[in-house]
Amino acid sequence: MKNIPYYIVIGILAAASVSCGKESVSQVSTFPEDGVVRINAVVAGPVEVTDAQVTRGDAGKPTEYSGKDLGFFIDYNDNGPYSRPNIRWEKDPDNGWQPESQILWRNSRSKADIYAYAPYLDGETDSTKIGFSIPADQLNGTAGADFLWFAHKKFDPNADLSGSKAIDITFNHALVKLTVSIT
């Protein structure tokens, strides 16, 4: 009977030495606890062509996207319930970007193809072929002729989300924001 307390003490000491030997490493995850997809949207600087060189104007200085809406696709390449085509997002001055219906991540590990474009066009179903036409009358400006796009294949929500737990969309200009200087 005297040996029982020694076994208990030895067991406790062994457990304590094992637990103290491992350092605990805490990792900060940018994956949202509620699993909701959120976005931020900016526009890359315009492209400038001078002396046969192509450069991006205001390099490294994207500006906030000031449009009122955008189209968004998330595609897990399986036609499942987490793949969502052409969801309209609208800018809310108080709460940032809000989707017309809530979009959820499948989980923190599944990669998805993300596509966004602006302005939003109703009825689009193919993220790789958006039907956009330039207005014939541009007397009031060219803003209506600018098409913006963003694509990120194999987006990893565990690694690619921003610190605000959102997708950082950086739009590129596809049409009128091209500046050509002829010298």
PDB file of C-alpha atoms in Angstrom:
ATOM      1  CA  MET A   1       0.000   0.000   0.000  1.00  0.00           C
ATOM      2  CA  LYS A   2       2.934   2.358   0.589  1.00  0.00           C
ATOM      3  CA  ASN A   3       3.951   2.073  -3.114  1.00  0.00           C
ATOM      4  CA  ILE A   4       0.683   3.563  -4.431  1.00  0.00           C
ATOM      5  CA  PRO A   5       1.466   7.190  -3.494  1.00  0.00           C
ATOM      6  CA  TYR A   6       4.877   6.921  -5.225  1.00  0.00           C
ATOM      7  CA  TYR A   7       3.230   5.789  -8.477  1.00  0.00           C
ATOM      8  CA  ILE A   8       0.789   8.680  -8.313  1.00  0.00           C
ATOM      9  CA  VAL A   9       3.576  11.212  -7.696  1.00  0.00           C
ATOM     10  CA  ILE A  10       5.711   9.736 -10.514  1.00  0.00           C
ATOM     11  CA  GLY A  11       2.702   9.847 -12.886  1.00  0.00           C
ATOM     12  CA  ILE A  12       1.963  13.473 -12.033  1.00  0.00           C
ATOM     13  CA  LEU A  13       5.617  14.480 -12.485  1.00  0.00           C
ATOM     14  CA  ALA A  14       5.823  12.663 -15.835  1.00  0.00           C
ATOM     15  CA  ALA A  15       2.664  14.379 -17.091  1.00  0.00           C
ATOM     16  CA  ALA A  16       3.919  17.760 -15.916  1.00  0.00           C
ATOM     17  CA  SER A  17       7.300  17.333 -17.617  1.00  0.00           C
ATOM     18  CA  VAL A  18       5.674  16.368 -20.927  1.00  0.00           C
ATOM     19  CA  SER A  19       3.247  19.281 -20.857  1.00  0.00           C
ATOM     20  CA  CYS A  20       5.967  21.776 -19.921  1.00  0.00           C
ATOM     21  CA  GLY A  21       8.268  20.500 -22.640  1.00  0.00           C
ATOM     22  CA  LYS A  22       5.999  21.639 -25.465  1.00  0.00           C
ATOM     23  CA  GLU A  23       5.838  25.313 -26.264  1.00  0.00           C
ATOM     24  CA  SER A  24       2.408  26.512 -27.152  1.00  0.00           C
ATOM     25  CA  VAL A  25       2.309  28.525 -30.357  1.00  0.00           C
ATOM     26  CA  SER A  26      -0.762  30.577 -31.020  1.00  0.00           C
ATOM     27  CA  GLN A  27      -1.471  31.487 -34.610  1.00  0.00           C
ATOM     28  CA  VAL A  28      -3.644  34.418 -35.521  1.00  0.00           C
ATOM     29  CA  SER A  29      -6.145  33.394 -38.171  1.00  0.00           C
ATOM     30  CA  THR A  30      -7.714  35.825 -40.615  1.00  0.00           C
ATOM     31  CA  PHE A  31     -10.543  33.381 -41.322  1.00  0.00           C
ATOM     32  CA  PRO A  32     -13.793  34.891 -39.980  1.00  0.00           C
ATOM     33  CA  GLU A  33     -15.372  33.012 -37.080  1.00  0.00           C
ATOM     34  CA  ASP A  34     -18.840  33.347 -38.627  1.00  0.00           C
ATOM     35  CA  GLY A  35     -17.645  32.062 -42.039  1.00  0.00           C
ATOM     36  CA  VAL A  36     -19.110  35.073 -43.892  1.00  0.00           C
ATOM     37  CA  VAL A  37     -17.404  36.334 -47.075  1.00  0.00           C
ATOM     38  CA  ARG A  38     -16.503  40.041 -46.872  1.00  0.00           C
ATOM     39  CA  ILE A  39     -14.753  42.321 -49.375  1.00  0.00           C
ATOM     40  CA  ASN A  40     -12.780  45.549 -49.726  1.00  0.00           C
ATOM     41  CA  ALA A  41     -12.494  47.120 -53.190  1.00  0.00           C
ATOM     42  CA  VAL A  42      -9.855  49.427 -54.669  1.00  0.00           C
ATOM     43  CA  VAL A  43      -8.847  50.338 -58.220  1.00  0.00           C
ATOM     44  CA  ALA A  44      -5.288  50.090 -59.560  1.00  0.00           C
ATOM     45  CA  GLY A  45      -3.787  53.232 -61.073  1.00  0.00           C
ATOM     46  CA  PRO A  46      -4.279  53.886 -64.797  1.00  0.00           C
ATOM     47  CA  VAL A  47      -1.891  52.505 -67.409  1.00  0.00           C
ATOM     48  CA  GLU A  48       0.408  54.935 -69.242  1.00  0.00           C
ATOM     49  CA  VAL A  49       2.149  54.209 -72.543  1.00  0.00           C
ATOM     50  CA  THR A  50       5.110  56.495 -73.328  1.00  0.00           C
ATOM     51  CA  ASP A  51       8.041  55.948 -75.692  1.00  0.00           C
ATOM     52  CA  ALA A  52       6.954  52.361 -76.293  1.00  0.00           C
ATOM     53  CA  GLN A  53       7.019  51.615 -72.555  1.00  0.00           C
ATOM     54  CA  VAL A  54       3.988  50.526 -70.611  1.00  0.00           C
ATOM     55  CA  THR A  55       3.841  51.683 -66.998  1.00  0.00           C
ATOM     56  CA  ARG A  56       1.145  51.888 -64.397  1.00  0.00           C
ATOM     57  CA  GLY A  57       0.349  55.471 -63.446  1.00  0.00           C
ATOM     58  CA  ASP A  58       0.626  56.288 -59.757  1.00  0.00           C
ATOM     59  CA  ALA A  59       2.395  52.951 -59.326  1.00  0.00           C
ATOM     60  CA  GLY A  60       1.537  51.288 -56.071  1.00  0.00           C
ATOM     61  CA  LYS A  61      -1.212  53.769 -55.296  1.00  0.00           C
ATOM     62  CA  PRO A  62      -4.603  52.157 -55.770  1.00  0.00           C
ATOM     63  CA  THR A  63      -7.616  54.313 -54.997  1.00  0.00           C
ATOM     64  CA  GLU A  64     -10.835  53.283 -53.313  1.00  0.00           C
ATOM     65  CA  TYR A  65     -13.432  52.038 -55.774  1.00  0.00           C
ATOM     66  CA  SER A  66     -16.099  54.738 -55.754  1.00  0.00           C
ATOM     67  CA  GLY A  67     -18.742  52.909 -57.778  1.00  0.00           C
ATOM     68  CA  LYS A  68     -22.069  52.010 -56.226  1.00  0.00           C
ATOM     69  CA  ASP A  69     -22.045  48.282 -57.063  1.00  0.00           C
ATOM     70  CA  LEU A  70     -20.044  45.338 -58.380  1.00  0.00           C
ATOM     71  CA  GLY A  71     -20.572  41.744 -59.473  1.00  0.00           C
ATOM     72  CA  PHE A  72     -18.916  38.870 -57.592  1.00  0.00           C
ATOM     73  CA  PHE A  73     -18.416  35.170 -58.340  1.00  0.00           C
ATOM     74  CA  ILE A  74     -17.032  32.518 -55.977  1.00  0.00           C
ATOM     75  CA  ASP A  75     -16.437  29.165 -57.659  1.00  0.00           C
ATOM     76  CA  TYR A  76     -15.320  25.965 -55.926  1.00  0.00           C
ATOM     77  CA  ASN A  77     -15.519  24.193 -59.318  1.00  0.00           C
ATOM     78  CA  ASP A  78     -18.134  21.723 -58.110  1.00  0.00           C
ATOM     79  CA  ASN A  79     -21.534  23.421 -58.646  1.00  0.00           C
ATOM     80  CA  GLY A  80     -22.160  22.995 -54.916  1.00  0.00           C
ATOM     81  CA  PRO A  81     -24.077  25.350 -52.623  1.00  0.00           C
ATOM     82  CA  TYR A  82     -20.983  27.396 -51.703  1.00  0.00           C
ATOM     83  CA  SER A  83     -20.258  28.324 -55.334  1.00  0.00           C
ATOM     84  CA  ARG A  84     -22.202  31.509 -56.063  1.00  0.00           C
ATOM     85  CA  PRO A  85     -22.521  33.191 -59.476  1.00  0.00           C
ATOM     86  CA  ASN A  86     -22.882  36.927 -60.087  1.00  0.00           C
ATOM     87  CA  ILE A  87     -23.834  38.195 -56.652  1.00  0.00           C
ATOM     88  CA  ARG A  88     -24.447  41.935 -56.575  1.00  0.00           C
ATOM     89  CA  TRP A  89     -22.615  43.880 -53.865  1.00  0.00           C
ATOM     90  CA  GLU A  90     -23.616  47.456 -53.049  1.00  0.00           C
ATOM     91  CA  LYS A  91     -21.604  50.113 -51.259  1.00  0.00           C
ATOM     92  CA  ASP A  92     -23.124  51.080 -47.908  1.00  0.00           C
ATOM     93  CA  PRO A  93     -21.522  54.298 -46.593  1.00  0.00           C
ATOM     94  CA  ASP A  94     -21.889  53.114 -43.002  1.00  0.00           C
ATOM     95  CA  ASN A  95     -21.118  49.389 -43.273  1.00  0.00           C
ATOM     96  CA  GLY A  96     -18.874  48.950 -46.320  1.00  0.00           C
ATOM     97  CA  TRP A  97     -19.761  46.464 -49.055  1.00  0.00           C
ATOM     98  CA  GLN A  98     -22.953  44.426 -48.592  1.00  0.00           C
ATOM     99  CA  PRO A  99     -24.034  41.482 -50.821  1.00  0.00           C
ATOM    100  CA  GLU A 100     -27.607  41.072 -52.034  1.00  0.00           C
ATOM    101  CA  SER A 101     -27.552  37.684 -50.284  1.00  0.00           C
ATOM    102  CA  GLN A 102     -25.128  36.335 -47.715  1.00  0.00           C
ATOM    103  CA  ILE A 103     -22.170  34.326 -49.015  1.00  0.00           C
ATOM    104  CA  LEU A 104     -20.373  31.813 -46.804  1.00  0.00           C
ATOM    105  CA  TRP A 105     -16.976  30.183 -47.109  1.00  0.00           C
ATOM    106  CA  ARG A 106     -17.141  26.382 -47.413  1.00  0.00           C
ATOM    107  CA  ASN A 107     -14.421  26.173 -44.737  1.00  0.00           C
ATOM    108  CA  SER A 108     -11.008  27.684 -44.045  1.00  0.00           C
ATOM    109  CA  ARG A 109      -9.122  25.129 -46.159  1.00  0.00           C
ATOM    110  CA  SER A 110     -11.045  24.869 -49.447  1.00  0.00           C
ATOM    111  CA  LYS A 111      -9.636  27.026 -52.225  1.00  0.00           C
ATOM    112  CA  ALA A 112     -12.008  28.862 -54.560  1.00  0.00           C
ATOM    113  CA  ASP A 113     -11.739  30.931 -57.718  1.00  0.00           C
ATOM    114  CA  ILE A 114     -12.791  34.529 -57.039  1.00  0.00           C
ATOM    115  CA  TYR A 115     -13.920  36.900 -59.794  1.00  0.00           C
ATOM    116  CA  ALA A 116     -15.284  40.424 -59.479  1.00  0.00           C
ATOM    117  CA  TYR A 117     -16.197  43.090 -62.010  1.00  0.00           C
ATOM    118  CA  ALA A 118     -17.791  46.524 -62.105  1.00  0.00           C
ATOM    119  CA  PRO A 119     -20.254  47.906 -62.824  1.00  0.00           C
ATOM    120  CA  TYR A 120     -22.702  45.114 -61.936  1.00  0.00           C
ATOM    121  CA  LEU A 121     -24.636  43.618 -64.868  1.00  0.00           C
ATOM    122  CA  ASP A 122     -27.774  41.595 -64.205  1.00  0.00           C
ATOM    123  CA  GLY A 123     -28.083  38.158 -65.784  1.00  0.00           C
ATOM    124  CA  GLU A 124     -24.398  37.309 -66.179  1.00  0.00           C
ATOM    125  CA  THR A 125     -23.683  33.635 -65.445  1.00  0.00           C
ATOM    126  CA  ASP A 126     -20.169  33.046 -66.807  1.00  0.00           C
ATOM    127  CA  SER A 127     -17.407  34.635 -64.761  1.00  0.00           C
ATOM    128  CA  THR A 128     -14.984  34.494 -67.691  1.00  0.00           C
ATOM    129  CA  LYS A 129     -17.252  36.161 -70.286  1.00  0.00           C
ATOM    130  CA  ILE A 130     -19.041  39.284 -69.076  1.00  0.00           C
ATOM    131  CA  GLY A 131     -21.104  41.020 -71.773  1.00  0.00           C
ATOM    132  CA  PHE A 132     -20.201  44.712 -71.533  1.00  0.00           C
ATOM    133  CA  SER A 133     -20.604  47.352 -74.211  1.00  0.00           C
ATOM    134  CA  ILE A 134     -19.213  50.858 -74.433  1.00  0.00           C
ATOM    135  CA  PRO A 135     -21.851  53.606 -74.638  1.00  0.00           C
ATOM    136  CA  ALA A 136     -21.982  55.200 -78.094  1.00  0.00           C
ATOM    137  CA  ASP A 137     -22.526  58.692 -76.638  1.00  0.00           C
ATOM    138  CA  GLN A 138     -19.633  59.718 -74.407  1.00  0.00           C
ATOM    139  CA  LEU A 139     -20.233  63.480 -74.474  1.00  0.00           C
ATOM    140  CA  ASN A 140     -20.972  63.453 -70.730  1.00  0.00           C
ATOM    141  CA  GLY A 141     -17.710  61.652 -69.931  1.00  0.00           C
ATOM    142  CA  THR A 142     -16.172  58.223 -70.151  1.00  0.00           C
ATOM    143  CA  ALA A 143     -17.041  56.870 -66.706  1.00  0.00           C
ATOM    144  CA  GLY A 144     -19.827  54.729 -68.181  1.00  0.00           C
ATOM    145  CA  ALA A 145     -17.330  53.134 -70.562  1.00  0.00           C
ATOM    146  CA  ASP A 146     -14.934  51.912 -67.893  1.00  0.00           C
ATOM    147  CA  PHE A 147     -15.033  48.202 -67.114  1.00  0.00           C
ATOM    148  CA  LEU A 148     -13.159  46.951 -64.045  1.00  0.00           C
ATOM    149  CA  TRP A 149     -12.166  43.344 -63.364  1.00  0.00           C
ATOM    150  CA  PHE A 150     -10.456  41.194 -60.727  1.00  0.00           C
ATOM    151  CA  ALA A 151      -9.545  37.495 -60.699  1.00  0.00           C
ATOM    152  CA  HIS A 152      -7.814  35.346 -58.086  1.00  0.00           C
ATOM    153  CA  LYS A 153      -7.706  31.635 -58.860  1.00  0.00           C
ATOM    154  CA  LYS A 154      -7.313  29.163 -56.002  1.00  0.00           C
ATOM    155  CA  PHE A 155      -7.965  31.799 -53.351  1.00  0.00           C
ATOM    156  CA  ASP A 156      -7.049  30.295 -49.983  1.00  0.00           C
ATOM    157  CA  PRO A 157      -9.246  31.828 -47.258  1.00  0.00           C
ATOM    158  CA  ASN A 158      -6.851  30.638 -44.575  1.00  0.00           C
ATOM    159  CA  ALA A 159      -3.870  32.451 -46.133  1.00  0.00           C
ATOM    160  CA  ASP A 160      -5.154  35.104 -48.571  1.00  0.00           C
ATOM    161  CA  LEU A 161      -7.680  37.076 -46.515  1.00  0.00           C
ATOM    162  CA  SER A 162      -6.645  40.525 -45.312  1.00  0.00           C
ATOM    163  CA  GLY A 163      -6.196  41.471 -41.675  1.00  0.00           C
ATOM    164  CA  SER A 164      -9.797  42.689 -41.717  1.00  0.00           C
ATOM    165  CA  LYS A 165     -10.866  39.121 -42.639  1.00  0.00           C
ATOM    166  CA  ALA A 166     -11.979  40.279 -46.094  1.00  0.00           C
ATOM    167  CA  ILE A 167     -11.019  39.659 -49.717  1.00  0.00           C
ATOM    168  CA  ASP A 168      -8.960  42.620 -50.908  1.00  0.00           C
ATOM    169  CA  ILE A 169     -10.222  43.188 -54.448  1.00  0.00           C
ATOM    170  CA  THR A 170      -7.867  45.333 -56.547  1.00  0.00           C
ATOM    171  CA  PHE A 171      -9.677  46.103 -59.777  1.00  0.00           C
ATOM    172  CA  ASN A 172      -7.832  46.526 -63.070  1.00  0.00           C
ATOM    173  CA  HIS A 173      -9.111  48.760 -65.863  1.00  0.00           C
ATOM    174  CA  ALA A 174     -10.134  46.941 -69.015  1.00  0.00           C
ATOM    175  CA  LEU A 175     -11.220  49.816 -71.251  1.00  0.00           C
ATOM    176  CA  VAL A 176     -11.058  53.602 -71.044  1.00  0.00           C
ATOM    177  CA  LYS A 177      -8.512  54.239 -68.318  1.00  0.00           C
ATOM    178  CA  LEU A 178      -5.665  53.950 -70.795  1.00  0.00           C
ATOM    179  CA  THR A 179      -3.528  57.066 -71.227  1.00  0.00           C
ATOM    180  CA  VAL A 180      -1.486  57.242 -74.426  1.00  0.00           C
ATOM    181  CA  SER A 181       1.196  59.931 -74.757  1.00  0.00           C
ATOM    182  CA  ILE A 182       2.524  60.340 -78.287  1.00  0.00           C
ATOM    183  CA  THR A 183       5.870  62.116 -78.467  1.00  0.00           C
TER     184      THR A 183
END
